[in-house]
Short mmCIF file of C-alpha atoms (C1' of nucleotides) in Angstrom, two decimals:
data_model
loop_
_atom_site.label_atom_id
_atom_site.label_comp_id
_atom_site.label_asym_id
_atom_site.label_seq_id
_atom_site.Cartn_x
_atom_site.Cartn_y
_atom_site.Cartn_z
CA MET A 2 107.14 101.76 117.33
CA GLU A 3 108.81 99.44 120.09
CA GLY A 4 108.76 96.09 121.01
CA ALA A 5 106.05 93.97 119.39
CA ALA A 6 106.90 91.97 116.14
CA PRO A 7 109.59 92.32 113.41
CA ASP A 8 106.98 92.40 110.92
CA PRO A 9 108.27 90.37 107.89
CA ILE A 10 107.80 92.42 104.87
CA LEU A 11 105.60 90.87 101.93
CA ARG A 12 106.72 90.35 98.60
CA PHE A 13 104.29 92.34 96.88
CA THR A 14 104.92 95.45 99.32
CA THR A 15 107.66 96.23 97.21
CA LEU A 16 106.14 96.32 93.86
CA PRO A 17 105.31 99.34 91.92
CA SER A 18 101.68 98.47 91.54
CA TRP A 19 101.29 97.62 94.99
CA GLN A 20 102.60 101.11 95.88
CA LEU A 21 100.58 102.85 93.41
CA SER A 22 97.51 101.41 94.73
CA GLN A 23 98.19 101.99 98.19
CA THR A 24 98.84 105.20 97.84
CA ALA A 25 96.25 106.22 95.68
CA THR A 26 93.73 104.45 98.34
CA HIS A 27 95.06 106.50 101.13
CA ALA A 28 94.65 109.36 98.94
CA ARG A 29 90.76 108.17 98.17
CA ARG A 30 90.34 107.58 101.82
CA LEU A 31 91.72 111.18 102.85
CA LEU A 32 89.21 112.85 100.09
CA ALA A 33 86.07 110.79 100.41
CA ASP A 34 86.32 111.67 104.19
CA GLY A 35 86.84 115.34 103.67
CA PHE A 36 83.82 115.33 100.96
CA ALA A 37 81.76 113.04 103.27
CA ALA A 38 82.18 115.38 106.09
CA VAL A 39 79.91 118.06 104.09
CA GLY A 40 77.71 115.20 102.10
CA ALA A 41 79.78 115.22 98.84
CA THR A 42 81.14 112.52 97.05
CA GLY A 43 84.01 112.60 94.38
CA TYR A 44 81.53 112.23 91.43
CA GLN A 45 79.84 115.47 92.75
CA TYR A 46 82.95 117.06 92.69
CA ARG A 47 84.12 115.95 89.49
CA VAL A 48 80.57 117.00 87.93
CA LEU A 49 80.54 120.44 89.72
CA ALA A 50 84.09 121.08 88.34
CA ALA A 51 83.70 120.30 84.88
CA LEU A 52 80.09 122.34 84.93
CA GLU A 53 82.14 125.31 85.93
CA GLN A 54 84.38 125.06 83.04
CA LEU A 55 81.68 124.36 80.57
CA GLY A 56 79.11 126.47 81.74
CA ALA A 57 76.25 124.31 80.51
CA ALA A 58 76.26 120.98 79.46
CA SER A 59 74.22 118.15 78.47
CA GLN A 60 74.43 115.09 80.97
CA ALA A 61 76.55 113.17 78.08
CA GLU A 62 78.84 116.04 77.79
CA LEU A 63 79.33 115.76 81.40
CA GLY A 64 79.91 112.22 81.52
CA ARG A 65 82.72 112.46 78.85
CA ARG A 66 84.62 115.41 80.27
CA SER A 67 84.52 113.98 83.65
CA GLY A 68 85.21 110.41 82.75
CA ILE A 69 82.07 109.20 84.41
CA HIS A 70 79.71 106.83 83.40
CA LEU A 71 76.52 108.30 81.95
CA SER A 72 74.36 106.00 84.14
CA ASP A 73 76.59 107.34 87.31
CA ILE A 74 75.94 110.86 85.82
CA VAL A 75 72.18 110.88 85.86
CA ALA A 76 72.20 109.83 89.81
CA THR A 77 75.03 112.40 90.70
CA ILE A 78 72.92 114.92 88.69
CA ASN A 79 70.01 113.50 90.94
CA GLU A 80 72.04 114.20 94.14
CA LEU A 81 73.37 117.47 93.05
CA ALA A 82 69.57 119.08 91.88
CA GLU A 83 68.05 117.57 95.11
CA GLN A 84 70.58 119.74 96.89
CA GLY A 85 70.13 122.59 94.89
CA PHE A 86 73.39 122.79 93.44
CA VAL A 87 72.67 122.45 89.60
CA GLU A 88 69.11 122.54 87.64
CA ARG A 89 67.88 120.24 84.86
CA SER A 90 66.03 121.63 82.34
CA PRO A 91 65.12 119.88 78.67
CA ASP A 92 67.05 120.96 75.78
CA PRO A 93 64.72 122.77 73.41
CA ALA A 94 67.10 122.54 70.42
CA ASP A 95 67.30 118.61 70.88
CA ARG A 96 64.65 117.00 72.96
CA ARG A 97 66.75 113.86 73.81
CA ARG A 98 68.89 116.41 76.34
CA ASN A 99 68.83 117.89 79.48
CA ILE A 100 70.87 120.94 79.92
CA ILE A 101 72.66 120.90 83.16
CA THR A 102 73.42 124.50 84.57
CA PRO A 103 75.05 125.27 88.06
CA THR A 104 73.27 127.25 90.48
CA THR A 105 74.89 129.91 92.72
CA SER A 106 74.76 127.85 95.76
CA GLY A 107 76.34 124.94 93.28
CA ARG A 108 79.48 127.25 92.35
CA ARG A 109 79.68 128.37 96.01
CA ARG A 110 79.85 124.73 96.70
CA LEU A 111 82.69 124.04 94.37
CA ARG A 112 84.70 126.57 96.27
CA THR A 113 84.32 124.86 99.49
CA LEU A 114 85.15 121.40 97.38
CA ASP A 115 88.24 123.21 95.94
CA GLU A 116 89.29 124.32 99.26
CA GLN A 117 89.03 120.86 100.70
CA LEU A 118 90.83 119.19 97.93
CA THR A 119 93.73 121.69 98.13
CA GLU A 120 94.00 121.30 101.87
CA ILE A 121 94.23 117.18 101.69
CA GLN A 122 96.39 117.51 98.73
CA ASP A 123 99.21 119.23 100.62
CA GLU A 124 98.78 116.83 103.68
CA LEU A 125 98.95 113.91 101.35
CA PHE A 126 102.18 115.15 99.49
CA ALA A 127 103.51 116.93 102.55
CA PRO A 128 106.77 114.77 102.55
CA LEU A 129 107.71 115.55 99.01
CA SER A 130 109.46 118.62 97.83
CA PRO A 131 107.94 120.26 94.94
CA GLY A 132 110.77 119.13 92.90
CA GLU A 133 109.93 115.66 93.91
CA LEU A 134 105.94 116.39 93.42
CA ASP A 135 106.98 117.62 89.92
CA GLU A 136 108.87 114.65 89.12
CA LEU A 137 106.19 112.45 90.38
CA THR A 138 103.21 114.02 88.17
CA HIS A 139 105.94 113.92 85.31
CA LEU A 140 105.92 109.96 85.68
CA LEU A 141 102.26 109.69 86.26
CA THR A 142 101.51 111.43 83.59
CA LYS A 143 103.79 109.62 80.84
CA VAL A 144 102.34 106.31 82.29
CA LEU A 145 98.89 107.84 81.65
CA ASP A 146 99.65 109.25 78.33
CA HIS A 147 100.94 105.92 77.04
CA HIS A 148 97.92 103.95 78.22
CA ARG A 149 95.57 106.80 76.62
CA GLU A 150 97.21 106.14 73.13
CA ARG A 151 96.80 102.70 73.55
CA THR A 152 93.61 102.45 74.42
CA ASN A 153 91.65 105.79 72.98
CA ARG A 154 91.00 107.01 76.75
CA MET B 7 94.27 112.03 66.99
CA GLU B 8 92.81 114.18 64.09
CA GLY B 9 89.90 116.44 63.58
CA ALA B 10 87.14 116.68 66.49
CA ALA B 11 86.71 118.67 69.62
CA PRO B 12 90.15 120.49 70.95
CA ASP B 13 89.11 119.01 74.34
CA PRO B 14 88.91 121.89 77.00
CA ILE B 15 91.55 120.45 79.75
CA LEU B 16 89.73 120.16 83.09
CA ARG B 17 91.36 121.85 86.11
CA PHE B 18 91.55 118.90 88.33
CA THR B 19 92.98 116.90 85.50
CA THR B 20 96.33 118.44 86.37
CA LEU B 21 96.14 117.71 89.99
CA PRO B 22 98.68 115.17 91.55
CA SER B 23 96.25 113.14 93.48
CA TRP B 24 94.01 113.01 90.36
CA GLN B 25 96.73 111.69 88.06
CA LEU B 26 97.78 109.20 90.98
CA SER B 27 94.13 108.13 91.51
CA GLN B 28 93.72 107.65 87.86
CA THR B 29 96.96 105.26 87.15
CA ALA B 30 96.00 103.46 90.03
CA THR B 31 92.43 102.97 88.68
CA HIS B 32 93.93 101.58 85.24
CA ALA B 33 96.42 99.55 86.99
CA ARG B 34 93.31 97.95 89.42
CA ARG B 35 91.34 97.44 86.11
CA LEU B 36 94.65 95.88 84.38
CA LEU B 37 94.92 93.65 87.59
CA ALA B 38 91.46 92.56 88.39
CA ASP B 39 90.73 91.74 84.45
CA GLY B 40 93.86 89.60 84.36
CA PHE B 41 92.66 87.97 87.71
CA ALA B 42 89.26 87.40 86.95
CA ALA B 43 89.96 85.82 83.93
CA VAL B 44 91.29 82.86 85.75
CA GLY B 45 88.56 83.62 88.43
CA ALA B 46 90.65 85.35 91.11
CA THR B 47 90.68 88.49 92.98
CA GLY B 48 92.99 90.69 94.59
CA TYR B 49 92.30 89.75 98.10
CA GLN B 50 92.72 86.13 97.34
CA TYR B 51 96.24 87.08 95.65
CA ARG B 52 97.07 88.89 98.74
CA VAL B 53 96.08 86.41 101.26
CA LEU B 54 97.97 83.70 99.26
CA ALA B 55 101.04 85.49 99.08
CA ALA B 56 100.65 86.29 102.95
CA LEU B 57 100.08 82.56 103.27
CA GLU B 58 102.95 81.66 101.31
CA GLN B 59 105.51 83.77 103.74
CA LEU B 60 104.25 82.93 106.88
CA GLY B 61 103.86 79.26 106.22
CA ALA B 62 100.73 78.87 108.04
CA ALA B 63 98.69 81.46 110.46
CA SER B 64 95.34 82.43 111.74
CA GLN B 65 92.82 84.40 109.96
CA ALA B 66 93.52 87.51 112.17
CA GLU B 67 97.39 87.02 111.22
CA LEU B 68 96.82 86.97 107.85
CA GLY B 69 94.36 90.13 108.15
CA ARG B 70 97.11 92.29 109.50
CA ARG B 71 99.93 91.37 107.27
CA SER B 72 97.95 91.45 104.19
CA GLY B 73 96.11 94.43 104.89
CA ILE B 74 92.62 93.12 104.80
CA HIS B 75 89.61 93.28 107.16
CA LEU B 76 88.85 90.53 109.46
CA SER B 77 85.46 90.36 108.04
CA ASP B 78 86.52 90.05 104.48
CA ILE B 79 89.28 87.65 105.26
CA VAL B 80 86.31 85.38 106.05
CA ALA B 81 84.86 85.68 102.93
CA THR B 82 88.15 85.29 101.11
CA ILE B 83 89.11 81.86 103.16
CA ASN B 84 86.08 80.78 102.19
CA GLU B 85 86.34 81.01 98.71
CA LEU B 86 90.09 79.52 98.69
CA ALA B 87 88.84 76.69 100.70
CA GLU B 88 86.00 76.05 98.26
CA GLN B 89 88.42 76.02 95.42
CA GLY B 90 90.82 73.99 97.31
CA PHE B 91 93.67 76.56 97.54
CA VAL B 92 93.88 76.55 101.46
CA GLU B 93 92.59 74.40 104.33
CA ARG B 94 91.06 75.62 107.28
CA SER B 95 91.58 73.58 110.48
CA PRO B 96 91.10 74.74 114.39
CA ASP B 97 94.04 75.65 116.39
CA PRO B 98 94.52 72.96 119.01
CA ALA B 99 96.31 75.39 121.11
CA ASP B 100 94.01 78.23 120.92
CA ARG B 101 90.70 77.15 120.11
CA ARG B 102 89.21 80.51 119.28
CA ARG B 103 91.71 80.17 116.16
CA ASN B 104 91.72 78.78 112.81
CA ILE B 105 94.92 77.72 111.04
CA ILE B 106 95.04 78.44 107.60
CA THR B 107 97.48 76.40 105.45
CA PRO B 108 98.16 76.61 101.88
CA THR B 109 97.73 73.51 99.43
CA THR B 110 99.84 72.58 96.73
CA SER B 111 97.42 73.63 94.48
CA GLY B 112 97.31 76.75 96.22
CA ARG B 113 101.20 77.46 96.25
CA ARG B 114 100.67 76.73 91.96
CA ARG B 115 97.91 78.98 91.93
CA LEU B 116 100.02 81.54 93.79
CA ARG B 117 102.72 81.04 91.00
CA THR B 118 100.13 81.24 88.10
CA LEU B 119 99.20 84.81 89.61
CA ASP B 120 102.26 85.92 90.21
CA GLU B 121 103.26 85.47 86.61
CA GLN B 122 100.31 87.47 85.50
CA LEU B 123 101.04 89.97 87.69
CA THR B 124 104.49 90.28 86.74
CA GLU B 125 103.21 90.51 82.91
CA ILE B 126 100.56 93.35 83.96
CA GLN B 127 103.00 95.63 85.71
CA ASP B 128 105.42 95.30 82.70
CA GLU B 129 102.75 96.38 80.79
CA LEU B 130 101.60 99.27 83.02
CA PHE B 131 105.40 101.01 83.41
CA ALA B 132 106.21 99.94 79.78
CA PRO B 133 106.60 103.74 79.03
CA LEU B 134 109.08 104.19 81.85
CA SER B 135 112.88 103.38 82.25
CA PRO B 136 114.26 101.24 84.77
CA GLY B 137 115.42 104.70 86.20
CA GLU B 138 112.25 106.18 86.34
CA LEU B 139 110.49 103.54 87.63
CA ASP B 140 112.99 103.45 90.50
CA GLU B 141 112.11 106.98 90.94
CA LEU B 142 108.40 106.61 91.08
CA THR B 143 108.85 103.62 93.42
CA HIS B 144 111.04 106.04 95.71
CA LEU B 145 108.41 108.85 95.40
CA LEU B 146 105.38 106.60 96.50
CA THR B 147 107.44 104.76 99.20
CA LYS B 148 108.22 108.05 100.63
CA VAL B 149 104.76 109.27 100.89
CA LEU B 150 103.62 105.86 102.12
CA ASP B 151 106.01 106.10 105.15
CA HIS B 152 105.19 109.29 105.72
CA HIS B 153 101.59 108.25 106.44
CA ARG B 154 102.23 105.30 108.05
CA GLU B 155 104.18 106.83 110.91
CA ARG B 156 101.36 109.31 111.31
CA THR B 157 98.30 106.80 111.37
CA ASN B 158 100.29 103.81 112.63
CA ARG B 159 99.08 102.27 109.62
"C1'" DC C 24 86.24 91.55 133.25
"C1'" DT C 25 89.24 92.68 129.34
"C1'" DG C 26 91.01 91.73 125.05
"C1'" DA C 27 91.21 88.69 121.02
"C1'" DT C 28 89.27 85.52 117.32
"C1'" DA C 29 86.33 84.21 114.09
"C1'" DT C 30 81.39 84.93 111.56
"C1'" DC C 31 77.49 87.55 109.61
"C1'" DA C 32 75.23 91.18 107.82
"C1'" DG C 33 75.37 95.46 105.60
"C1'" DA C 34 76.90 100.17 103.43
"C1'" DG C 35 79.53 103.03 100.36
"C1'" DG C 36 82.10 105.10 96.96
"C1'" DG C 37 83.99 104.23 92.29
"C1'" DA C 38 83.86 101.69 87.87
"C1'" DC C 39 81.00 99.23 84.73
"C1'" DT C 40 77.01 96.47 81.61
"C1'" DG C 41 72.63 95.72 79.73
"C1'" DA C 42 68.31 97.22 78.41
"C1'" DG C 43 64.75 99.90 77.47
"C1'" DA C 44 62.22 104.53 75.62
"C1'" DT C 45 62.61 108.81 73.23
"C1'" DG C 46 64.14 111.68 69.85
"C1'" DC C 47 67.75 113.01 66.10
"C1'" DC D 16 67.38 102.59 59.16
"C1'" DG D 17 71.28 104.01 62.84
"C1'" DC D 18 72.81 106.79 66.20
"C1'" DA D 19 72.77 109.44 70.57
"C1'" DT D 20 70.78 110.56 74.98
"C1'" DC D 21 68.71 109.90 79.37
"C1'" DT D 22 67.06 106.49 82.86
"C1'" DC D 23 66.76 102.48 85.63
"C1'" DA D 24 68.56 98.19 87.72
"C1'" DG D 25 72.13 95.52 88.28
"C1'" DT D 26 77.32 93.81 89.06
"C1'" DC D 27 81.78 93.78 90.67
"C1'" DT D 28 86.13 94.86 93.82
"C1'" DC D 29 87.70 97.22 97.57
"C1'" DT D 30 87.01 99.32 101.85
"C1'" DC D 31 84.89 99.60 106.42
"C1'" DT D 32 81.19 99.67 110.66
"C1'" DG D 33 78.68 97.11 113.70
"C1'" DA D 34 76.80 92.97 116.15
"C1'" DT D 35 77.17 88.73 118.09
"C1'" DA D 36 79.87 84.30 120.26
"C1'" DT D 37 83.27 82.22 121.61
"C1'" DC D 38 87.27 81.56 124.25
"C1'" DA D 39 92.16 83.05 126.25
#
DNA sequence: CTGATATCAGAGGGACTGAGATGC
DNA sequence: CGCATCTCAGTCTCTCTGATATCA
């Protein structure tokens, strides 16, 4: 904080897209670190979360709901299945599909990851008042909705 | 917009960190696509922008100012030098260092990329009023500053 | 010796592409 | 036939780790 150089401010530092990107990078680092500490990834969390709310689903379904590419769903399900967090079984009604179901330990893991996520989020947005956080999500939602319409997702 | 499934909203979809991440992903996709169209990357832009404001600098200096790891600076300078946008010459005053200087075509390239960046940013934040955009940058800056203090960068 | 600089090799997560096999 | 599902093998950008050689 004292001495050293005056740090010339680079132009792009003040661009909204830069700040957005930087903040997101920081958030992801916090998240990835927290998840990595227990051997999880963001994809795994998203799939488990989607699974909880869908009960059971095919991989294609999971991909659609969690916004993850099918090819990455395959890998993620592999990881989760190896660790015993989900089970992969063929769908008797449609033999192209696998039915993915969460196990008890999978549901427990989701709760663990949820707690971490909450903590990290609190830390990340600590400098904002509740009102400011609302405003931030409002603005981001506005941007997101606009592009969802234009690109159909 | 009509018919189809009601789309059950996944929990994490409403989390501020999720929206932040999604918006940033979208921004980066727009940016990366725009840059890739002319054969550039985000790293290259950041280095060129830093270079413009520093005039000439060592690679270590460039890394610090642009927030890019030294090892990645090496690769980025390689790319920029191959395309004739910068020149790498040894520093006679300190033989560990290379002095990186932008060429005329490098400065021209920066201007091109700047224009693209402006366009993309306008498109990205189109749904926001000028006041809302200010508010967004204000909130993001607040978050960013807070963590800069805590982590020394 | 300590520290800074530059280089190289590699890993990792996240988003994405393309091709193939199978079954509806 | 067209279309959906699953799988495999890659690419790309960005961030970061570690080791090494060189020089201040």
